[in-house]
Short mmCIF file of C-alpha atoms and ligand atoms in Angstrom, two decimals:
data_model
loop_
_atom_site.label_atom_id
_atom_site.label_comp_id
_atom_site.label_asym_id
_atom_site.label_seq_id
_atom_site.Cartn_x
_atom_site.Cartn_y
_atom_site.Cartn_z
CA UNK A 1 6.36 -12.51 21.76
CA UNK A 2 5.40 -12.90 18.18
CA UNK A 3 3.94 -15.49 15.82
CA UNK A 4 7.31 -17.13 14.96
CA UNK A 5 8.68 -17.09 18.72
CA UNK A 6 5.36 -18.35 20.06
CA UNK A 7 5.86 -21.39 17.41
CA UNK A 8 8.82 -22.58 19.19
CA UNK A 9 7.14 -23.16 22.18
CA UNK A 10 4.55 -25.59 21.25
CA UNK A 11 3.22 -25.93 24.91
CA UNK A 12 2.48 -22.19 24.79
CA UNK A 13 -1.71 -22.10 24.86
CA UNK A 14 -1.65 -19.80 21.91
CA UNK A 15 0.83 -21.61 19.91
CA UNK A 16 0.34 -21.62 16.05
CA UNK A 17 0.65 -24.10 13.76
CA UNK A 18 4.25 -23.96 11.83
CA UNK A 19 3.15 -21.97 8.60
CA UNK A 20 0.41 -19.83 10.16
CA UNK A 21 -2.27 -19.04 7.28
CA UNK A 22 -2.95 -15.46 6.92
CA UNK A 23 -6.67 -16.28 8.63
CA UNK A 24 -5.03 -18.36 11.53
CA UNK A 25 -2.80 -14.97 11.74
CA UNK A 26 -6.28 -12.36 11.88
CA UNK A 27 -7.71 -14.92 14.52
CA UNK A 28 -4.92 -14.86 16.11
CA UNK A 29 -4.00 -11.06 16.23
CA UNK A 30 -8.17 -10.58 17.42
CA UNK A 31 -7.84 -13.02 20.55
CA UNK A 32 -4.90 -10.51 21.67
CA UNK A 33 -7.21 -7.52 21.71
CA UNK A 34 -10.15 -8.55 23.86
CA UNK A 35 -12.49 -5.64 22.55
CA UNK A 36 -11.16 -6.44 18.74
CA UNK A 37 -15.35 -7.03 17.75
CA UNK A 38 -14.25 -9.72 14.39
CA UNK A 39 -15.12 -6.26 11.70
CA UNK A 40 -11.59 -5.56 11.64
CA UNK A 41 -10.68 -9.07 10.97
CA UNK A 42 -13.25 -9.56 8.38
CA UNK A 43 -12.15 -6.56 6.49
CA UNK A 44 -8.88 -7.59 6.12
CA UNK A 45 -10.15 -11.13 4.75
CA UNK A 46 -12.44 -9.37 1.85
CA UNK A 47 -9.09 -7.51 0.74
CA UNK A 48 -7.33 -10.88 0.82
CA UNK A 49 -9.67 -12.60 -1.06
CA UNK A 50 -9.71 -9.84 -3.68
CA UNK A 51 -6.06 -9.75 -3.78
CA UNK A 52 -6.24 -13.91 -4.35
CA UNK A 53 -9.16 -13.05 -7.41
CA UNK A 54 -6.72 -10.28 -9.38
CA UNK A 55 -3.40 -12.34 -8.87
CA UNK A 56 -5.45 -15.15 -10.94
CA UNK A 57 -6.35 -12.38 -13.57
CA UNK A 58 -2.82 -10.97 -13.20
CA UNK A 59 -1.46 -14.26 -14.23
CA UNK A 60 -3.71 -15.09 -16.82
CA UNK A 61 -4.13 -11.47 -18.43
CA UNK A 62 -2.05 -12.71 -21.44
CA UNK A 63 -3.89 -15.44 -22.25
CA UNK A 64 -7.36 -13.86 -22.43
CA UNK A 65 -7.12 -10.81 -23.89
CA UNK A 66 -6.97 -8.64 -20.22
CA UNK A 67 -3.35 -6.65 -21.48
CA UNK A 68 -3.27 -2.78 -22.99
CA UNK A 69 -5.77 -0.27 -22.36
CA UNK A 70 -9.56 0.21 -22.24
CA UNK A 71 -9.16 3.44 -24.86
CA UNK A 72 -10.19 5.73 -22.41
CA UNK A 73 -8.41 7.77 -19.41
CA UNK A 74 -9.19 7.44 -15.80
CA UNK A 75 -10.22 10.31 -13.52
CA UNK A 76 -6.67 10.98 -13.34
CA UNK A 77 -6.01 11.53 -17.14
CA UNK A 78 -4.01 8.15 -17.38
CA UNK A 79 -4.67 5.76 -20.09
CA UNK A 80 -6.72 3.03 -18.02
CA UNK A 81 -5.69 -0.30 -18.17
CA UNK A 82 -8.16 -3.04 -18.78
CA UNK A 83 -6.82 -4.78 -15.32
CA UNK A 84 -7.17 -1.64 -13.84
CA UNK A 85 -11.23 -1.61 -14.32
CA UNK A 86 -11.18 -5.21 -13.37
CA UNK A 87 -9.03 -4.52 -10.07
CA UNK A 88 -11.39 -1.52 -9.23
CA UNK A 89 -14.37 -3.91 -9.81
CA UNK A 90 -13.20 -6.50 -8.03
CA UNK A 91 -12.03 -4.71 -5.17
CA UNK A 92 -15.37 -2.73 -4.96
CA UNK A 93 -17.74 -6.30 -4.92
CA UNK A 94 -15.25 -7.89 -2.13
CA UNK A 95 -15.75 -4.79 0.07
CA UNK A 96 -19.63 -4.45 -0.98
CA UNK A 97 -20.29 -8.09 0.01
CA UNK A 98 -18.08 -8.15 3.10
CA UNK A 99 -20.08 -5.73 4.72
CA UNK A 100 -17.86 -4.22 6.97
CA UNK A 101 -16.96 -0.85 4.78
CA UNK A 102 -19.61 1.61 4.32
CA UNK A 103 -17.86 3.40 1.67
CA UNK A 104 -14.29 3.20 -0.64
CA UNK A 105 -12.90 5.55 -2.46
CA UNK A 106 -10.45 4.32 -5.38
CA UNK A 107 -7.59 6.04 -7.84
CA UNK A 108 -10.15 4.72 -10.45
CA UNK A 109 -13.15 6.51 -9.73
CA UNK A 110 -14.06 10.22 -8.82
CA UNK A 111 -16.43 9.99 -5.86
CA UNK A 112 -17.19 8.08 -2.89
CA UNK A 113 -17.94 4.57 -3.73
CA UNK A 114 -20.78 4.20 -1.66
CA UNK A 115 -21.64 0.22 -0.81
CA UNK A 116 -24.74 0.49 0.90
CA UNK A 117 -23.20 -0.97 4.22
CA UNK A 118 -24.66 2.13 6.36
CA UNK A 119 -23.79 -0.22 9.51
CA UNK A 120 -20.42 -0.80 8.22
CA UNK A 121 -17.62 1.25 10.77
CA UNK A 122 -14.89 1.57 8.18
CA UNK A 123 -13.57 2.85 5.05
CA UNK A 124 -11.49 2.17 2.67
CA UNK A 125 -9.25 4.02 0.35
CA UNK A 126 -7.29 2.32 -2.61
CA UNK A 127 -5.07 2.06 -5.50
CA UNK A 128 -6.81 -1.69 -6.84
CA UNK A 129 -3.28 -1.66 -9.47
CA UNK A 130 -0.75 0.53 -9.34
CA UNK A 131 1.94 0.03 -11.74
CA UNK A 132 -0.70 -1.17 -14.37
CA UNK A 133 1.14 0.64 -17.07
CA UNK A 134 3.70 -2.57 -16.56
CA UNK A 135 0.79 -4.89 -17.01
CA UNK A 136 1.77 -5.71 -20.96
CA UNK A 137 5.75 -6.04 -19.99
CA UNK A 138 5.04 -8.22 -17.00
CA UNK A 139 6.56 -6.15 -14.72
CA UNK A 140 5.31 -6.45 -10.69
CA UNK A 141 2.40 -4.24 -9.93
CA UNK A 142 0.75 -4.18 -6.55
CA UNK A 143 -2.84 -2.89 -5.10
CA UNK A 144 -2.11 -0.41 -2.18
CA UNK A 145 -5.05 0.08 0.88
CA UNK A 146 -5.83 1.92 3.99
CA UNK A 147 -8.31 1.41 6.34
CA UNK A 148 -9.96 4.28 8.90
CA UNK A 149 -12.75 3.88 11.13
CA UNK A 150 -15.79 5.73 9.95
CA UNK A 151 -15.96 8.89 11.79
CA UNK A 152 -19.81 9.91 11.01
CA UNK A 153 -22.92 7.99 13.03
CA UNK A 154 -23.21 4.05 12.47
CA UNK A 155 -26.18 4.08 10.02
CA UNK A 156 -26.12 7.75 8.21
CA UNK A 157 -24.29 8.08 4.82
CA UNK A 158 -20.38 8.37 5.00
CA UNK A 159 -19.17 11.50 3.82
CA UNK A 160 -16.06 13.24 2.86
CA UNK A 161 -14.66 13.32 6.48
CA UNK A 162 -14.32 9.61 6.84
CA UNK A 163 -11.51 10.28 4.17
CA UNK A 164 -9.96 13.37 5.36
CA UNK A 165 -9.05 12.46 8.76
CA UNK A 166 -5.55 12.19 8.15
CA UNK A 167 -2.57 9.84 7.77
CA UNK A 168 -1.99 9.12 11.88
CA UNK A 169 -5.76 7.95 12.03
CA UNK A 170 -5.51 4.83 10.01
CA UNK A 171 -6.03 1.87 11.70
CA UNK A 172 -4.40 -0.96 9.23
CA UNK A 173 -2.63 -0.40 5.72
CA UNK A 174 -0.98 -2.45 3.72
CA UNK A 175 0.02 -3.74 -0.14
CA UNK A 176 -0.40 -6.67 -2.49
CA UNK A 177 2.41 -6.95 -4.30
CA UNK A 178 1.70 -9.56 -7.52
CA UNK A 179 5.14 -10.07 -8.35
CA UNK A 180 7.66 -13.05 -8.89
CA UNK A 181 5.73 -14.55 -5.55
CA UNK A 182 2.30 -12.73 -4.43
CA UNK A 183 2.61 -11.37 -1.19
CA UNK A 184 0.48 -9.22 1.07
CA UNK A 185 1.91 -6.92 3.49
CA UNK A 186 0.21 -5.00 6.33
CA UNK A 187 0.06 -3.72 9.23
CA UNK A 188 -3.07 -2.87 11.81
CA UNK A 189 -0.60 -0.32 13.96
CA UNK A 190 1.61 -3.00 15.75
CA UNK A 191 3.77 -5.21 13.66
CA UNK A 192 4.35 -5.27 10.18
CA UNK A 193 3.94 -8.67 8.48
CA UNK A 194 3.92 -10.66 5.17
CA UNK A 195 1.87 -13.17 4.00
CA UNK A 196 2.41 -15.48 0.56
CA UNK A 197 0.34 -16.78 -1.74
CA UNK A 198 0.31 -20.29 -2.39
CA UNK A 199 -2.27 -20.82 -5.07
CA UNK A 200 -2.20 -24.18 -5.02
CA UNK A 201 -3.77 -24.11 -1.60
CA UNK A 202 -5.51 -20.74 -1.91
CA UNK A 203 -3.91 -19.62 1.58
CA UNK A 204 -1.30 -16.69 2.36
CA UNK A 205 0.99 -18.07 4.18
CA UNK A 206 3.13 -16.07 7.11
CA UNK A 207 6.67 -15.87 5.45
CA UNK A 208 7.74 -12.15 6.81
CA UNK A 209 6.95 -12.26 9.94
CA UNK A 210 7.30 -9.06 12.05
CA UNK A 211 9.67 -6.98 9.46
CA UNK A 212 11.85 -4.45 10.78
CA UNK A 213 13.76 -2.53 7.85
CA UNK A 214 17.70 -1.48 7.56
CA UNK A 215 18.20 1.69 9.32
CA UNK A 216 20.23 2.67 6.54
CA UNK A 217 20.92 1.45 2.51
CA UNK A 218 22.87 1.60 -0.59
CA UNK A 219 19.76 1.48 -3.42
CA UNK A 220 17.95 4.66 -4.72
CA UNK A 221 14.70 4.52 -6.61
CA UNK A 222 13.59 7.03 -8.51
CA UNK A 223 13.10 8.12 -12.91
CA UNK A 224 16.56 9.70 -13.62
CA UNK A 225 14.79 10.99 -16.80
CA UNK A 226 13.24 13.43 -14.81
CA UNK A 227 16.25 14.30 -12.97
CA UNK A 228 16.92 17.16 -14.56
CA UNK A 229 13.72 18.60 -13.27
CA UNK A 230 14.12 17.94 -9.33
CA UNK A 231 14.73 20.43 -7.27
CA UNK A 232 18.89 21.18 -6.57
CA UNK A 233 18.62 19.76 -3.31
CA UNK A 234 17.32 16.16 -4.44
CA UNK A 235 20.17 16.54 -7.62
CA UNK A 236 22.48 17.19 -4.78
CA UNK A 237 21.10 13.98 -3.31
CA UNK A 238 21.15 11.86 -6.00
CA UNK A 239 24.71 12.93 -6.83
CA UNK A 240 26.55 11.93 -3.81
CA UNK A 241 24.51 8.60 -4.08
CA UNK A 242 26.39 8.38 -7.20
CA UNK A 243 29.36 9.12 -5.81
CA UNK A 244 28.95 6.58 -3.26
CA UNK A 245 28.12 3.96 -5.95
CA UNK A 246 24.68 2.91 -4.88
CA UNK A 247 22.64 1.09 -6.49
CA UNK A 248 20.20 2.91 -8.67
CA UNK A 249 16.83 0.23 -8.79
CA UNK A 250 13.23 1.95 -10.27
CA UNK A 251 10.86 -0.23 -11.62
CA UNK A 252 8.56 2.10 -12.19
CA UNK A 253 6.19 0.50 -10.26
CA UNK A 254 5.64 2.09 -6.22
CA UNK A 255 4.87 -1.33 -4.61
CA UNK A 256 7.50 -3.33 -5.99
CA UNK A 257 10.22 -0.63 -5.18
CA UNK A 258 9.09 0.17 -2.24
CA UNK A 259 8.76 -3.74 -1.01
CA UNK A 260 12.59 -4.21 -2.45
CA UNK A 261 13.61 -1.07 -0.22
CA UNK A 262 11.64 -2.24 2.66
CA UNK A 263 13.45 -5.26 2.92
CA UNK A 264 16.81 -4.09 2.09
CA UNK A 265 17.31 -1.05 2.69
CA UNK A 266 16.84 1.62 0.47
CA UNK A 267 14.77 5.17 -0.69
CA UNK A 268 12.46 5.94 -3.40
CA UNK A 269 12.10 9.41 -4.52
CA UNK A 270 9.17 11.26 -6.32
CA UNK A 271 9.96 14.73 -6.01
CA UNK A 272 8.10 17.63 -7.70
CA UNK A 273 8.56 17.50 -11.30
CA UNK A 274 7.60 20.05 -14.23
CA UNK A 275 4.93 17.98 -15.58
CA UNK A 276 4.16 17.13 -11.74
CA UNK A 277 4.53 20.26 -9.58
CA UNK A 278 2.76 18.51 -6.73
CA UNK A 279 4.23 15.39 -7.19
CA UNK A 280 2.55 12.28 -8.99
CA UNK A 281 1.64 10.47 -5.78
CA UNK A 282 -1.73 10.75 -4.29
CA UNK A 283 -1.90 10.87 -0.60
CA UNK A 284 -4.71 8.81 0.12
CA UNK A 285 -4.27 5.92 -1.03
CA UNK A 286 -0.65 5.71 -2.14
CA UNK A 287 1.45 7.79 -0.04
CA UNK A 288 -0.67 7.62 3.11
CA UNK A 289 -0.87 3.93 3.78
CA UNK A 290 3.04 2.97 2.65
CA UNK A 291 3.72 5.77 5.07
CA UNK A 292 1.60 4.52 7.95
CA UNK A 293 3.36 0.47 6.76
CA UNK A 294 6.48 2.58 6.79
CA UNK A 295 6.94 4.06 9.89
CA UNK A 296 5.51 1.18 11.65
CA UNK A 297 8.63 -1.09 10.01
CA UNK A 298 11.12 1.98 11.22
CA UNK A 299 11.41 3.66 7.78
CA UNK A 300 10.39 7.69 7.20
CA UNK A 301 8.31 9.04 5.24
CA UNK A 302 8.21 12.90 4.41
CA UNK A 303 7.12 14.81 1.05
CA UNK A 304 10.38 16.98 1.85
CA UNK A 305 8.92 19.33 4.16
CA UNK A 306 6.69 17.53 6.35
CA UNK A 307 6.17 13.48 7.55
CA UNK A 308 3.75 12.33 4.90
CA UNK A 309 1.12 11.15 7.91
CA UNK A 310 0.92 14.70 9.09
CA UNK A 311 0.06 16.14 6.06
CA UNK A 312 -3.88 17.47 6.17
CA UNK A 313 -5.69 16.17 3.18
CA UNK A 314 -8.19 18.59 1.74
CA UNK A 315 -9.50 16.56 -1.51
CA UNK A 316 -9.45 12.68 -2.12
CA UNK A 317 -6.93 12.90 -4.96
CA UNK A 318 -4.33 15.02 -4.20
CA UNK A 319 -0.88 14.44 -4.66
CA UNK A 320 2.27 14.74 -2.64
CA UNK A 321 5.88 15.02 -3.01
CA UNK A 322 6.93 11.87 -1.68
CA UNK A 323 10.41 9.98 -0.50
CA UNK A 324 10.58 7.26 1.83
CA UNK A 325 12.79 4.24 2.88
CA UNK A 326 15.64 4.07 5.17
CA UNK A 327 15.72 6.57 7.98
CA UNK A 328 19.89 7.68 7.54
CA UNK A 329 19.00 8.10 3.83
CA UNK A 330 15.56 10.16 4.22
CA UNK A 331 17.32 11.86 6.61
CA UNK A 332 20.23 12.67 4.66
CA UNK A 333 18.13 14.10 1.75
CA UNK A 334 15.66 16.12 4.02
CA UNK A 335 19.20 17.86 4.89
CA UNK A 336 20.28 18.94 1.39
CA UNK A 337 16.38 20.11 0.72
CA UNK A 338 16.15 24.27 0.96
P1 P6P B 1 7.09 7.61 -13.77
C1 P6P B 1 2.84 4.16 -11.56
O1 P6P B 1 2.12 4.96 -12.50
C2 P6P B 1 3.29 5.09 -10.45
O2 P6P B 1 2.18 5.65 -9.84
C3 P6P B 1 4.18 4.34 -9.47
O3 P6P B 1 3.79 3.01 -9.31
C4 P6P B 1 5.55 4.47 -10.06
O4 P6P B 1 6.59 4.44 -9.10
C5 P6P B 1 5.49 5.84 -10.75
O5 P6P B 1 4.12 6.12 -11.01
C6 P6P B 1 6.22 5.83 -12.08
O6 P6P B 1 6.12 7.14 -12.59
O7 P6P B 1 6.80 9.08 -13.96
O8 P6P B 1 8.51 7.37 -13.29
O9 P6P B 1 6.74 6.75 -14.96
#
């Protein structure tokens, strides 16, 4: 039974207020897993109240001087954004004074962001704004996380491992899209669910409760400048989409695409390029959790050869191939792919 059933049955002992706040939600989700210890919960909460602290900034960038660029790159040779630094800041104190992660690693910095939480049992990898380049253009742009228990002692150092372990061993993931609305949408393994922002009450508010996506779809996302450079089999692909007169929707920003296609049906592709042999995607943070949300919604995931969670991850920023959305249209492509 989920939240929204359980609502219609007021007598039910559990039953939720209509309107369940994302922290009624958490409270609610912990009381149905008896050895659930709160750390979990409380995670979740610090991301939330980061993602409430950069949709203000998000909204407001315009108005004091928070638009273009910082003047220098990021680790990954992109111009950084001055809401990117601010994201990654933000991001890092919410986790550093929740306590519960001992360490994060970010698209914005290097290393291991270390917090000093030895005690802490998770991690956290994440993209604190991805999309930023749409920042000036006020175009959506979204923070994308993932969450693994720590798999080194409670109390020693965290170390690379707690970030290798692989796709299938995250235990929540999830995105903050700051869009026309801001919503956040995640999953902890079971259901996938959405939660608004209503700023005027500072609450996210359940208003996608338990989202199952289309098994199939008419919208393709992807840069058709680069289209040229794909591999025959995605050309082949993209062809018969046109044939079929899809709907050809790329924002240029992963979240927002990807939220569109979750709810509608649809694929985004970001195959191999020249200027991108391995893709642009990094696995950790970006293709990794939307594929964990993914599959747990009933899309696929794959970087053409494999399902993005069984990929092994060998460094914290590498990048994959990566096309996901609707399981007839992944499906479809993975067939035309040599
Ligand atoms: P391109 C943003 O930089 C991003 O990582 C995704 O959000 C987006 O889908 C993609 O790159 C856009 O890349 O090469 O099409 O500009």
């Amino acid at each position: 039974m989920n939240v929204q059933q359980m609502e219609l049955t007021a007598s039910h002992p559990l039953a939720l207020p209509v309107g369940v706040t994302l922290d009624r939600y958490i409270m609610h989700r912990q009381t149905a897993f008896p050895y659930a210890t709160g750390e979990l919960s409380q995670l979740l909460r610090d991301i939330a109240l980061a993602g409430k602290i950069i949709h203000r900034e998000v909204n407001r960038a315009g108005l004091i001087d928070l638009t273009g660029g910082m003047g220098v790159q990021n680790i990954q040779g992109e111009s950084q954004q001055k809401l990117d630094m601010i994201a990654n800041i933000r991001f890092s104190r919410a986790l550093k004074n929740g306590g519960e992660a001992c360490a994060i690693i970010s698209e914005e910095e290097e290393g291991i962001i270390y917090t000093g939480n030895n005690h802490g049992k998770y991690v956290v990898a994440i993209d604190p704004l991805d999309g930023s380049s749409n920042i000036d253009v006020n175009v959506s742009i979204g923070t994308i996380f993932s969450i693994y228990r720590r798999v080194t002692p409670i109390g020693t150092d965290p170390t690379l491992d707690d970030f290798l372990q692989g796709g299938r061993r995250q235990v929540a993931a999830g995105y903050i899209l700051y869009g026309s609305s801001t919503i956040m949408v995640y999953t902890t393994g079971h259901s996938v669910n959405g939660f608004t922002y209503d700023a005027s009450l500072g609450e996210y508010i359940l208003s996608h409760p338990d989202i199952h996506s289309p098994a199939n779809g008419q919208i393709y996302s992807c840069n058709d400048g680069h289209v040229e450079g794909y591999e025959t089999g995605v050309q082949a692909y993209l062809d018969g989409c046109r044939k079929k007169q899809f709907t050809a929707r790329y924002i240029g920003s992963l979240v927002a695409d990807f939220h569109r296609n979750l709810l509608k049906g649809g694929i985004y592709l970001y195959p191999p390029t020249r200027k991108a042999p391995d893709g642009k995607l990094r696995l950790l943070y970006e293709a990794f959790p939307l594929a964990f949300l993914a599959e747990k919604a009933g899309c696929l995931a794959t970087s053409g050869h494999k399902a993005i969670l069984d990929i092994k991850p060998t460094h914290l920023h590498q990048r994959t191939p990566l096309y996901i959305g609707a399981p007839t249209m992944v499906e479809n492509l993975v067939g035309m792919l040599s």
